[in-house]
Amino acid sequence: MPSLKQVDLDPVYLEQPEAAIIEKIAQRKKELGDSLLILCHHYQQEAVFRFADLTGDSLKLARAASQEKSPFIVFCGVHFMAETADILTTPEQTVILPDLRAGCPMADMAAIDEVEYAWDDLQEALGESTIIPITYVNSTARIKALVGERGGSVCTSSNAEKVLTWALEQGDKVFFFPDEHLGRNSAYALGIPKDEVVLWEREKPLGGNTVEQLKKARIILWNGYCTVHMQFAPEQVEMWRKREPGIKIIVHPECRHEVVSIADHYGSTEAIINTIRDSPAGSKWAVGTEINLVNRLKNQYPDKEIHSLSPFQCLCSTMYRIKPVYLLWVLDSIVAGHPVNRITVPPEIAEKAKLSLNRMLTI
Ligand code: 13P
Ligand code: SF4
């Protein structure tokens, strides 16, 4: 979780009507011109998303951060994304997260101490085997540093299969964290047999495995998950197929394998957007991902019939913490010359984390 504490906003901000806030953000953007770059993840709410200079999934935004030269980058997303941007930008660039409480519950499921202990236990149990660590980008900078130091790579939802293939060429086994489901879906897509994929339950000794099971395994999955994507279920897929014959199901690979395996398509947020954009008018979709993105797709493609796969509102409440009023507050602080909510990864961690991020960017 963020180490800085989010300060309470001056009541002056909270008393303003949303329309006035929106107008002021536009004004601040104009004043800051090219010195400001606003990056927005696809799960951001519309009132913030409309101000994006660049939008994308985690991979696209990480690449943008490594290439863009603006001195101020305001990251409308969650904490690990802003950390990644800080690692990939120069020390002269300032990365800002509008609300420091915007964390990712999945990233918090892999605490550095837990992963270090698990790594040591695995090394001891497996003796001579070479284990390659892979971390999903939804992890802290410290975890990325641990992976970088040990010869591993970061992956995102759009390159997990590629990175896994690379890792299996480098060593005998892969230790994949924090997302069990992305790891499992990618391993099965590569044809790795089910009995060579084991779960590491972080609460149990040896992750709940015997030494024999670990020796047989090629992929060892940390038991972390996304609270939003866990809400999609195979029954919802069946319900839509019964209700709307011809409907296509598309889901994010953070969903459980029971859902991904029966969907018509799966992919990162960017892949979901592109697949629906390129589908013919009149096509019908049930989409298994965060609700802000599903609603945006509905509005953008009125010629298609787009539904959320789940009957419930699958909202990422931490992404939703980035509200227009916080965006205005951070822009005001830049204009005033005292930027707030700067995300700074200590250099000794950033250096090692960069190894694992750069491995991903070159694989
Ligand atoms: P992508 O946008 O990279 O697919 O990731 C989704 C996500 O959960 C971000 O937290
Ligand atoms: Fe984390 Fe899931 Fe929210 Fe993405 S959607 S930021 S994985 S909780």
Coordinates of N, CA and C and ligand atoms in Angstrom, one line a residue, residues 41 43 58 77-81 102-109 136 138 179 225-230 252 254 269 289-290 314-320, ligand 2:
H41 N -6.0 4.8 -17.0 CA -6.3 3.4 -17.2 C -7.8 3.3 -17.7
Y43 N -10.2 1.6 -16.6 CA -11.2 1.5 -15.6 C -11.6 2.8 -14.9
S58 N -2.3 -1.9 -18.8 CA -1.1 -1.7 -18.1 C 0.2 -1.7 -18.9
G77 N -5.0 6.1 -12.2 CA -5.0 4.6 -12.2 C -4.7 4.2 -10.7
V78 N -4.0 3.1 -10.5 CA -3.7 2.7 -9.1 C -2.2 2.8 -8.8
H79 N -1.9 2.6 -7.5 CA -0.6 2.9 -7.0 C 0.5 2.2 -7.8
F80 N 0.3 0.8 -8.0 CA 1.4 0.1 -8.7 C 1.7 0.7 -10.1
M81 N 0.7 1.2 -10.7 CA 0.9 1.8 -12.1 C 1.8 3.1 -12.0
A102 N -5.6 5.0 -3.7 CA -6.0 4.1 -4.8 C -4.9 3.0 -5.0
G103 N -5.1 2.0 -4.2 CA -4.2 0.8 -4.2 C -4.8 -0.3 -5.0
C104 N -4.2 -1.4 -5.0 CA -4.8 -2.6 -5.7 C -4.8 -3.8 -4.7
P105 N -6.0 -4.2 -4.3 CA -6.0 -5.3 -3.3 C -5.2 -6.5 -3.7
M106 N -5.2 -6.8 -5.0 CA -4.4 -8.0 -5.5 C -2.9 -7.8 -5.2
A107 N -2.4 -6.6 -5.5 CA -1.0 -6.3 -5.3 C -0.6 -6.5 -3.8
D108 N -1.6 -6.1 -2.9 CA -1.4 -6.2 -1.5 C -1.3 -7.7 -1.0
M109 N -1.8 -8.6 -1.8 CA -1.8 -10.0 -1.4 C -0.4 -10.7 -1.5
Y136 N 3.2 -10.5 -11.9 CA 2.3 -9.7 -12.7 C 2.6 -8.2 -12.3
N138 N 0.8 -6.0 -11.5 CA 0.0 -5.6 -10.3 C 0.7 -6.1 -9.0
D179 N -1.2 -13.1 -9.1 CA -2.5 -13.5 -9.6 C -2.5 -15.0 -10.0
Y225 N -5.6 -12.9 -6.0 CA -6.7 -12.7 -6.9 C -7.3 -11.3 -7.0
C226 N -8.0 -11.0 -8.0 CA -8.6 -9.7 -8.2 C -10.1 -9.8 -7.6
T227 N -10.4 -9.0 -6.7 CA -11.7 -9.0 -6.1 C -12.8 -8.7 -7.1
V228 N -12.5 -7.9 -8.1 CA -13.5 -7.5 -9.1 C -13.7 -8.7 -10.1
H229 N -12.7 -9.3 -10.6 CA -12.9 -10.3 -11.6 C -13.3 -11.7 -11.0
M230 N -13.2 -11.8 -9.7 CA -13.7 -13.1 -9.0 C -15.2 -13.1 -9.0
H252 N -11.7 -10.9 -19.1 CA -10.3 -10.5 -18.7 C -9.7 -11.8 -18.1
E254 N -7.9 -12.2 -15.6 CA -7.9 -12.3 -14.2 C -9.1 -13.1 -13.7
T269 N -7.5 -5.4 -21.1 CA -8.6 -4.4 -21.4 C -8.4 -3.8 -22.8
T289 N -15.5 -7.7 -17.3 CA -14.5 -6.9 -16.7 C -15.1 -5.7 -16.0
E290 N -14.3 -4.8 -15.6 CA -14.8 -3.7 -14.7 C -15.9 -2.8 -15.3
C314 N -19.8 -4.6 -11.2 CA -18.4 -5.0 -10.8 C -17.5 -3.8 -10.9
L315 N -17.4 -3.1 -9.8 CA -16.7 -1.8 -9.8 C -15.3 -2.0 -9.1
C316 N -14.3 -1.5 -9.6 CA -13.0 -1.5 -8.9 C -13.0 -0.2 -8.0
S317 N -13.3 -0.4 -6.7 CA -13.5 0.7 -5.9 C -12.2 1.5 -5.6
T318 N -11.1 0.9 -5.8 CA -9.8 1.7 -5.6 C -9.6 2.6 -6.9
M319 N -9.8 2.0 -8.1 CA -9.7 2.9 -9.3 C -10.7 4.1 -9.2
Y320 N -11.8 3.8 -8.6 CA -12.9 4.8 -8.5 C -12.6 5.9 -7.5
Ligands
SF4_2 FE1 -6.5 -4.5 -8.7 FE2 -8.6 -5.9 -9.7 FE3 -8.8 -3.2 -9.4 FE4 -7.2 -4.2 -11.3 S1 -9.4 -4.4 -11.2 S2 -6.7 -2.6 -9.8 S3 -6.5 -6.1 -10.3 S4 -8.5 -4.8 -7.8

